[in-house]
Amino acid sequence: MFTGLGAAAALPALGLPAAAGDGTWAANWRTLQAGGPSGPIRLDANENAYGPCAQAFAALEGSAQTANRYPKHEYGDLTDAIAARHGVKAEQVILGCGSAEDLRMTAATYLGPGKTLVMASPTFELPAQHAQRLGAQIVYVPLTRDYAHDLDAMLAKAATGSGLVYICNPNNPTGTLTPRADLEAFIRKLPATYAVLMDEAYHHFVVGAPAYTSFLDRPVDDPRLIVTRTFSKIYGLAGARIGYAVATPETAKCLATQKMDFALSIVSARAALAAWNDADSVPTGAARNARDREEFYRQAKSRGLGVIESQTNFVMVHSGRPVEDVIAHFKANNVLIGRPFPPYTDYARVSLGTPTDMEQFWRVWDLLPPKNLPA
Ligand SMILES: Cc1ncc(COP(=O)(O)O)c(C=O)c1O
């Protein structure tokens, strides 16, 4: 069993080779998941560089021994725990193979030929990919100068037709917020022919922002609202693929018709429940991320670099040169950073890694050639 610092010794039980590192289970885990000591430093996918909590590790290891079994009570256990914490009924929670599956279920429910997806630009692209595949029209609305969703413009675009509005709050890739009061006013005015997909994947990283409140702060009672969350970010279980949506019972029933049967593994469901029940995962992860973010700002400032202030586990930093060149430079130096997000073509999105990862990041940053030369 993995138990805190003793967990490194348990790695061979999983058939994994002992890894070089600083001797802690977290270091061993990072080395293994990065593909070995020479694997790239992964600052490209907004993952949790520290990995899941010790209780989730223990659940992962324990579940491996029952991997020959189909999940039985595991979905129910996890669903009940999530529902209880959010004060909703179990039938209002739809587990997904990552919140990506919940996004897909929502798109499949509300989009198709003749339907419209209204979304920000830039934002997380996955809903647009589904809309395209489903034959729906996509209307992009640029973010405001403060990098919030431009809700007036989005409302104007949704004045006619029917479909879905996608709101990512905090937004990926900018890490910025759209105030709750503005969102409520927006939903009140939105024609009844549109549903709203509120993606709160990065919810837990928001610190000290009174204008932000999750839409799960009270039971969801609007049939047009679907709120999604994930275990991939603060809980460090991106590879386990587990997320969920919360909606009214009627809406949840519609979404569930698009669900893939038995999509979640028994291993993922157990690990997620263990992480969910660990009272420390969220506060510890959020405080650590806030410290990492502050340190990122400090390093950026010391180099005269502008940043978009973020409420997430990633930051957009002004590179002052084509981001493709910056990405290529980092890749050549064994560091992966985020993809380009037009129209912010001279900003790089950097997921926050461990202090050691970030030391390497800044070392590589300092190797960038002067701005007027090709990278
Ligand atoms: C805004 C947003 N929503 C959803 C997802 C999908 O996450 P997952 O499927 O791992 O829950 C991501 C992944 O990075 C994301 O950035």
Short mmCIF file of C-alpha atoms and ligand atoms in Angstrom, two decimals:
data_model
loop_
_atom_site.label_atom_id
_atom_site.label_comp_id
_atom_site.label_asym_id
_atom_site.label_seq_id
_atom_site.Cartn_x
_atom_site.Cartn_y
_atom_site.Cartn_z
CA MET A 1 0.00 0.00 0.00
CA PHE A 2 1.17 3.51 -0.67
CA THR A 3 1.39 5.38 2.56
CA GLY A 4 3.04 8.78 2.35
CA LEU A 5 6.80 8.70 2.20
CA GLY A 6 6.96 4.95 2.37
CA ALA A 7 5.24 4.69 -0.97
CA ALA A 8 8.43 4.63 -3.07
CA ALA A 9 9.16 1.22 -1.68
CA ALA A 10 5.78 0.03 -2.92
CA LEU A 11 6.46 0.85 -6.56
CA PRO A 12 7.75 -2.62 -7.45
CA ALA A 13 4.37 -3.99 -6.34
CA LEU A 14 2.97 -2.30 -9.42
CA GLY A 15 5.67 -3.79 -11.56
CA LEU A 16 7.27 -0.39 -12.03
CA PRO A 17 11.02 0.01 -11.96
CA ALA A 18 12.48 1.92 -9.04
CA ALA A 19 13.19 5.44 -10.26
CA ALA A 20 15.98 7.86 -9.63
CA GLY A 21 14.89 10.99 -7.81
CA ASP A 22 14.95 12.64 -4.43
CA GLY A 23 13.59 9.52 -2.77
CA THR A 24 10.01 10.63 -2.15
CA TRP A 25 7.08 8.84 -3.76
CA ALA A 26 6.08 12.08 -5.45
CA ALA A 27 9.51 12.44 -7.08
CA ASN A 28 9.49 8.82 -8.19
CA TRP A 29 6.02 9.22 -9.60
CA ARG A 30 7.04 12.31 -11.56
CA THR A 31 10.09 10.63 -12.97
CA LEU A 32 8.07 7.63 -14.09
CA GLN A 33 5.23 9.57 -15.61
CA ALA A 34 7.57 11.87 -17.48
CA GLY A 35 8.90 8.81 -19.27
CA GLY A 36 12.12 8.57 -17.30
CA PRO A 37 14.80 10.98 -16.18
CA SER A 38 15.33 12.24 -19.73
CA GLY A 39 11.60 12.70 -20.51
CA PRO A 40 10.44 16.22 -21.27
CA ILE A 41 9.28 18.62 -18.58
CA ARG A 42 5.57 18.84 -19.25
CA LEU A 43 4.23 22.36 -18.87
CA ASP A 44 1.82 22.05 -21.78
CA ALA A 45 -1.45 20.49 -20.60
CA ASN A 46 -2.32 22.19 -17.28
CA GLU A 47 -1.80 18.97 -15.39
CA ASN A 48 -1.04 18.81 -11.69
CA ALA A 49 2.72 18.33 -11.58
CA TYR A 50 2.61 17.05 -8.00
CA GLY A 51 0.35 14.09 -8.72
CA PRO A 52 -2.56 12.86 -6.64
CA CYS A 53 -2.70 12.62 -2.84
CA ALA A 54 -1.37 9.58 -0.96
CA GLN A 55 -4.91 8.26 -0.39
CA ALA A 56 -5.55 8.25 -4.13
CA PHE A 57 -2.26 6.39 -4.67
CA ALA A 58 -3.36 3.80 -2.15
CA ALA A 59 -6.69 3.43 -3.94
CA LEU A 60 -4.94 3.08 -7.28
CA GLU A 61 -2.71 0.34 -5.97
CA GLY A 62 -5.55 -1.45 -4.18
CA SER A 63 -7.80 -1.26 -7.22
CA ALA A 64 -5.19 -2.85 -9.45
CA GLN A 65 -5.88 -6.10 -7.62
CA THR A 66 -9.57 -6.00 -8.62
CA ALA A 67 -9.04 -4.90 -12.19
CA ASN A 68 -10.49 -8.23 -13.36
CA ARG A 69 -13.89 -7.10 -12.00
CA TYR A 70 -16.43 -4.77 -13.58
CA PRO A 71 -17.26 -1.70 -11.51
CA LYS A 72 -20.26 -2.48 -9.27
CA HIS A 73 -20.95 -0.04 -6.44
CA GLU A 74 -18.04 2.27 -7.37
CA TYR A 75 -20.02 4.59 -9.67
CA GLY A 76 -22.78 4.88 -7.10
CA ASP A 77 -20.36 5.54 -4.25
CA LEU A 78 -18.61 8.32 -6.12
CA THR A 79 -21.83 9.83 -7.46
CA ASP A 80 -23.40 9.86 -3.98
CA ALA A 81 -20.33 11.52 -2.47
CA ILE A 82 -20.27 14.23 -5.14
CA ALA A 83 -24.02 14.81 -4.90
CA ALA A 84 -23.89 15.09 -1.11
CA ARG A 85 -21.15 17.71 -1.18
CA HIS A 86 -22.95 19.81 -3.80
CA GLY A 87 -26.33 19.41 -2.11
CA VAL A 88 -27.98 17.83 -5.16
CA LYS A 89 -29.63 14.49 -5.86
CA ALA A 90 -27.49 11.65 -7.18
CA GLU A 91 -29.45 11.65 -10.44
CA GLN A 92 -28.18 15.18 -11.08
CA VAL A 93 -24.54 14.06 -11.28
CA ILE A 94 -23.26 12.54 -14.52
CA LEU A 95 -19.84 10.98 -14.22
CA GLY A 96 -17.66 11.23 -17.31
CA CYS A 97 -14.47 9.71 -18.63
CA GLY A 98 -12.83 13.03 -17.84
CA SER A 99 -14.99 16.15 -17.95
CA ALA A 100 -14.18 15.94 -21.66
CA GLU A 101 -16.84 13.25 -21.88
CA ASP A 102 -19.34 15.51 -20.15
CA LEU A 103 -18.51 18.25 -22.65
CA ARG A 104 -19.10 15.75 -25.45
CA MET A 105 -22.42 14.58 -23.95
CA THR A 106 -23.56 18.20 -23.67
CA ALA A 107 -22.54 19.04 -27.22
CA ALA A 108 -24.29 15.92 -28.54
CA THR A 109 -27.46 16.90 -26.65
CA TYR A 110 -27.71 20.49 -27.82
CA LEU A 111 -25.81 20.71 -31.11
CA GLY A 112 -26.30 19.42 -34.63
CA PRO A 113 -27.18 20.77 -38.07
CA GLY A 114 -29.08 24.06 -37.76
CA LYS A 115 -27.84 24.61 -34.18
CA THR A 116 -25.29 27.15 -32.97
CA LEU A 117 -22.44 27.02 -30.48
CA VAL A 118 -21.54 30.46 -29.10
CA MET A 119 -18.17 30.57 -27.41
CA ALA A 120 -15.31 32.89 -26.54
CA SER A 121 -12.09 33.30 -28.47
CA PRO A 122 -9.71 32.17 -27.24
CA THR A 123 -11.09 29.50 -24.97
CA PHE A 124 -10.84 25.72 -24.54
CA GLU A 125 -11.32 24.34 -28.04
CA LEU A 126 -12.93 20.96 -27.37
CA PRO A 127 -16.60 22.09 -27.57
CA ALA A 128 -15.85 23.68 -30.95
CA GLN A 129 -14.38 20.42 -32.20
CA HIS A 130 -17.57 18.61 -31.21
CA ALA A 131 -19.74 21.30 -32.80
CA GLN A 132 -17.83 20.97 -36.04
CA ARG A 133 -18.19 17.20 -36.04
CA LEU A 134 -21.91 17.49 -35.30
CA GLY A 135 -22.47 19.92 -38.17
CA ALA A 136 -23.39 22.91 -35.96
CA GLN A 137 -22.44 26.51 -36.66
CA ILE A 138 -19.77 28.02 -34.38
CA VAL A 139 -19.85 31.70 -33.46
CA TYR A 140 -16.68 33.01 -31.79
CA VAL A 141 -16.82 36.09 -29.59
CA PRO A 142 -13.49 37.71 -28.61
CA LEU A 143 -12.80 38.12 -24.90
CA THR A 144 -13.07 41.65 -23.47
CA ARG A 145 -9.99 43.78 -22.81
CA ASP A 146 -10.00 42.34 -19.28
CA TYR A 147 -10.00 38.81 -20.74
CA ALA A 148 -13.53 38.11 -19.47
CA HIS A 149 -16.28 36.61 -21.62
CA ASP A 150 -17.96 39.42 -23.57
CA LEU A 151 -21.44 38.51 -22.40
CA ASP A 152 -23.25 41.36 -24.17
CA ALA A 153 -21.74 40.31 -27.48
CA MET A 154 -22.48 36.65 -26.76
CA LEU A 155 -26.09 37.52 -25.95
CA ALA A 156 -26.41 39.40 -29.23
CA LYS A 157 -25.10 36.35 -31.12
CA ALA A 158 -27.62 34.12 -29.34
CA ALA A 159 -30.54 36.45 -30.03
CA THR A 160 -31.79 34.08 -32.71
CA GLY A 161 -31.58 30.35 -33.34
CA SER A 162 -30.93 27.66 -30.77
CA GLY A 163 -28.06 25.67 -29.35
CA LEU A 164 -25.42 26.07 -26.68
CA VAL A 165 -23.32 28.78 -25.07
CA TYR A 166 -19.96 27.60 -23.71
CA ILE A 167 -18.47 29.51 -20.79
CA CYS A 168 -15.11 28.48 -19.39
CA ASN A 169 -14.67 30.09 -15.97
CA PRO A 170 -11.83 30.52 -15.11
CA ASN A 171 -11.01 30.60 -18.80
CA ASN A 172 -8.43 28.42 -20.48
CA PRO A 173 -5.99 29.70 -21.87
CA THR A 174 -6.07 33.13 -20.18
CA GLY A 175 -6.70 31.95 -16.60
CA THR A 176 -9.10 34.87 -16.13
CA LEU A 177 -12.55 35.19 -14.58
CA THR A 178 -15.97 36.33 -15.66
CA PRO A 179 -17.91 37.71 -12.67
CA ARG A 180 -20.78 35.65 -11.32
CA ALA A 181 -23.20 38.59 -11.21
CA ASP A 182 -22.62 39.26 -14.92
CA LEU A 183 -23.14 35.60 -15.73
CA GLU A 184 -26.40 35.48 -13.80
CA ALA A 185 -27.69 38.56 -15.62
CA PHE A 186 -26.61 36.97 -18.90
CA ILE A 187 -28.45 33.72 -18.21
CA ARG A 188 -31.59 35.62 -17.22
CA LYS A 189 -31.62 37.40 -20.59
CA LEU A 190 -30.58 34.40 -22.71
CA PRO A 191 -33.35 33.08 -25.01
CA ALA A 192 -34.86 29.82 -23.78
CA THR A 193 -33.63 28.10 -26.95
CA TYR A 194 -30.03 28.11 -25.66
CA ALA A 195 -28.46 26.00 -22.91
CA VAL A 196 -25.34 27.11 -21.02
CA LEU A 197 -22.35 24.86 -20.45
CA MET A 198 -20.38 26.26 -17.52
CA ASP A 199 -16.94 24.64 -17.49
CA GLU A 200 -15.36 24.97 -14.04
CA ALA A 201 -12.35 22.71 -14.62
CA TYR A 202 -10.04 25.21 -12.86
CA HIS A 203 -12.46 26.25 -10.12
CA HIS A 204 -10.29 25.15 -7.18
CA PHE A 205 -7.34 27.34 -8.10
CA VAL A 206 -9.27 30.60 -7.68
CA VAL A 207 -8.00 32.48 -4.65
CA GLY A 208 -9.20 35.82 -3.26
CA ALA A 209 -11.60 36.77 -6.06
CA PRO A 210 -14.91 37.81 -4.50
CA ALA A 211 -16.51 38.47 -7.91
CA TYR A 212 -16.13 34.78 -8.73
CA THR A 213 -18.48 32.14 -7.36
CA SER A 214 -19.01 28.68 -8.72
CA PHE A 215 -22.42 27.79 -10.10
CA LEU A 216 -22.37 24.80 -7.77
CA ASP A 217 -22.60 27.02 -4.69
CA ARG A 218 -26.30 26.23 -4.62
CA PRO A 219 -28.33 23.38 -6.14
CA VAL A 220 -28.63 23.73 -9.90
CA ASP A 221 -32.31 24.43 -10.64
CA ASP A 222 -32.15 25.92 -14.13
CA PRO A 223 -32.79 23.20 -16.74
CA ARG A 224 -30.64 25.12 -19.23
CA LEU A 225 -27.52 25.03 -17.04
CA ILE A 226 -24.87 22.29 -17.09
CA VAL A 227 -21.84 22.73 -14.81
CA THR A 228 -18.74 20.58 -15.34
CA ARG A 229 -15.84 19.81 -13.02
CA THR A 230 -12.85 17.50 -13.26
CA PHE A 231 -10.54 15.33 -11.17
CA SER A 232 -7.71 16.11 -13.61
CA LYS A 233 -6.51 19.40 -12.15
CA ILE A 234 -6.52 20.02 -8.38
CA TYR A 235 -6.89 16.28 -7.65
CA GLY A 236 -4.01 15.36 -9.96
CA LEU A 237 -5.81 12.50 -11.71
CA ALA A 238 -5.69 13.58 -15.36
CA GLY A 239 -4.48 10.18 -16.50
CA ALA A 240 -7.25 8.42 -14.58
CA ARG A 241 -9.81 10.26 -16.79
CA ILE A 242 -12.64 11.24 -14.51
CA GLY A 243 -14.92 14.25 -14.35
CA TYR A 244 -18.57 15.04 -13.83
CA ALA A 245 -21.43 17.31 -14.78
CA VAL A 246 -24.21 18.63 -12.56
CA ALA A 247 -27.59 19.60 -14.01
CA THR A 248 -31.27 19.40 -13.12
CA PRO A 249 -32.65 15.84 -13.04
CA GLU A 250 -34.43 16.28 -16.41
CA THR A 251 -31.37 17.75 -18.12
CA ALA A 252 -29.10 15.14 -16.57
CA LYS A 253 -31.35 12.43 -17.96
CA CYS A 254 -31.00 13.87 -21.48
CA LEU A 255 -27.21 14.10 -21.17
CA ALA A 256 -26.99 10.55 -19.87
CA THR A 257 -28.48 9.22 -23.11
CA GLN A 258 -25.22 10.29 -24.76
CA LYS A 259 -23.03 8.59 -22.18
CA MET A 260 -20.60 5.85 -23.06
CA ASP A 261 -21.47 2.72 -21.05
CA PHE A 262 -18.96 1.73 -18.36
CA ALA A 263 -16.58 4.45 -19.56
CA LEU A 264 -14.91 4.82 -16.17
CA SER A 265 -12.60 2.15 -14.90
CA ILE A 266 -12.97 0.72 -11.42
CA VAL A 267 -9.47 2.03 -10.74
CA SER A 268 -10.37 5.61 -11.68
CA ALA A 269 -13.61 5.61 -9.73
CA ARG A 270 -11.91 4.40 -6.57
CA ALA A 271 -9.01 6.82 -6.89
CA ALA A 272 -11.38 9.72 -7.45
CA LEU A 273 -13.42 8.82 -4.38
CA ALA A 274 -10.29 8.62 -2.25
CA ALA A 275 -9.10 12.02 -3.49
CA TRP A 276 -12.59 13.48 -2.98
CA ASN A 277 -12.67 12.27 0.62
CA ASP A 278 -9.21 13.62 1.44
CA ALA A 279 -9.90 16.87 3.22
CA ASP A 280 -6.40 18.19 2.41
CA SER A 281 -6.28 17.73 -1.37
CA VAL A 282 -8.03 20.94 -2.28
CA PRO A 283 -6.71 23.42 0.31
CA THR A 284 -3.16 22.09 0.07
CA GLY A 285 -3.21 22.03 -3.72
CA ALA A 286 -4.72 25.51 -3.99
CA ALA A 287 -2.25 27.07 -1.54
CA ARG A 288 0.72 25.40 -3.24
CA ASN A 289 -0.51 26.52 -6.64
CA ALA A 290 -0.95 30.10 -5.42
CA ARG A 291 2.66 30.09 -4.18
CA ASP A 292 3.89 28.65 -7.49
CA ARG A 293 1.94 31.28 -9.38
CA GLU A 294 3.38 34.12 -7.29
CA GLU A 295 6.86 32.79 -7.90
CA PHE A 296 6.14 32.68 -11.64
CA TYR A 297 5.07 36.33 -11.55
CA ARG A 298 8.20 37.22 -9.60
CA GLN A 299 10.47 35.52 -12.13
CA ALA A 300 8.60 37.09 -15.04
CA LYS A 301 8.80 40.55 -13.48
CA SER A 302 12.52 40.22 -12.82
CA ARG A 303 12.91 39.70 -16.59
CA GLY A 304 10.58 42.57 -17.50
CA LEU A 305 7.95 40.20 -18.91
CA GLY A 306 4.24 40.93 -18.80
CA VAL A 307 1.78 38.25 -17.69
CA ILE A 308 -1.98 37.88 -17.78
CA GLU A 309 -2.90 37.50 -14.10
CA SER A 310 -4.27 34.02 -13.70
CA GLN A 311 -6.64 32.27 -11.32
CA THR A 312 -5.56 28.84 -12.53
CA ASN A 313 -2.56 26.50 -12.61
CA PHE A 314 -1.19 28.09 -15.78
CA VAL A 315 -0.11 31.57 -16.82
CA MET A 316 0.10 33.36 -20.15
CA VAL A 317 3.38 35.21 -20.40
CA HIS A 318 4.18 37.84 -22.99
CA SER A 319 7.01 36.51 -25.11
CA GLY A 320 7.13 39.48 -27.45
CA ARG A 321 7.87 37.15 -30.37
CA PRO A 322 5.93 34.52 -32.33
CA VAL A 323 4.87 31.86 -29.86
CA GLU A 324 5.63 29.10 -32.38
CA ASP A 325 9.31 30.07 -32.14
CA VAL A 326 9.16 30.00 -28.36
CA ILE A 327 7.45 26.60 -28.34
CA ALA A 328 10.09 25.21 -30.71
CA HIS A 329 12.91 26.62 -28.59
CA PHE A 330 11.51 25.00 -25.44
CA LYS A 331 10.89 21.72 -27.21
CA ALA A 332 14.47 21.65 -28.42
CA ASN A 333 15.46 22.06 -24.78
CA ASN A 334 13.25 19.22 -23.55
CA VAL A 335 10.46 21.41 -22.13
CA LEU A 336 6.89 21.33 -23.45
CA ILE A 337 4.75 24.46 -23.16
CA GLY A 338 1.21 25.23 -24.32
CA ARG A 339 0.08 25.36 -27.95
CA PRO A 340 -0.55 28.70 -29.73
CA PHE A 341 -3.82 30.46 -28.85
CA PRO A 342 -4.59 32.97 -31.59
CA PRO A 343 -5.10 35.89 -31.56
CA TYR A 344 -2.56 36.05 -28.69
CA THR A 345 0.22 35.05 -31.01
CA ASP A 346 3.01 36.45 -28.86
CA TYR A 347 1.89 34.95 -25.56
CA ALA A 348 3.01 31.55 -24.30
CA ARG A 349 0.74 29.50 -22.03
CA VAL A 350 2.83 27.87 -19.35
CA SER A 351 1.39 25.28 -16.97
CA LEU A 352 2.91 25.60 -13.52
CA GLY A 353 5.26 22.76 -12.63
CA THR A 354 7.20 21.91 -9.50
CA PRO A 355 9.90 24.34 -8.37
CA THR A 356 12.49 22.10 -10.05
CA ASP A 357 10.49 22.09 -13.30
CA MET A 358 10.20 25.87 -13.17
CA GLU A 359 13.90 26.34 -12.52
CA GLN A 360 14.49 24.51 -15.79
CA PHE A 361 11.78 26.54 -17.49
CA TRP A 362 13.44 29.84 -16.59
CA ARG A 363 16.88 28.52 -17.44
CA VAL A 364 15.59 27.67 -20.92
CA TRP A 365 13.73 30.96 -21.17
CA ASP A 366 17.01 32.78 -20.55
CA LEU A 367 18.53 30.90 -23.49
CA LEU A 368 16.06 32.49 -25.93
CA PRO A 369 17.97 34.54 -28.51
CA PRO A 370 17.47 38.31 -28.53
CA LYS A 371 14.04 39.28 -29.84
CA ASN A 372 15.15 40.59 -33.22
CA LEU A 373 16.83 37.31 -34.11
CA PRO A 374 15.00 34.10 -35.02
CA ALA A 375 14.66 31.74 -32.06
C1 LIG B 1 -11.29 24.10 -19.59
C2 LIG B 1 -11.13 22.64 -19.68
N1 LIG B 1 -12.22 21.88 -19.62
C3 LIG B 1 -12.14 20.54 -19.68
C4 LIG B 1 -10.94 19.92 -19.84
C5 LIG B 1 -10.91 18.42 -19.98
O1 LIG B 1 -10.37 17.88 -18.85
P1 LIG B 1 -10.62 16.36 -18.42
O2 LIG B 1 -11.27 15.66 -19.55
O3 LIG B 1 -9.27 15.85 -18.11
O4 LIG B 1 -11.52 16.45 -17.24
C6 LIG B 1 -9.77 20.67 -19.90
C7 LIG B 1 -8.46 20.02 -20.06
O5 LIG B 1 -7.42 20.58 -19.99
C8 LIG B 1 -9.87 22.07 -19.83
O6 LIG B 1 -8.81 22.86 -19.90
#
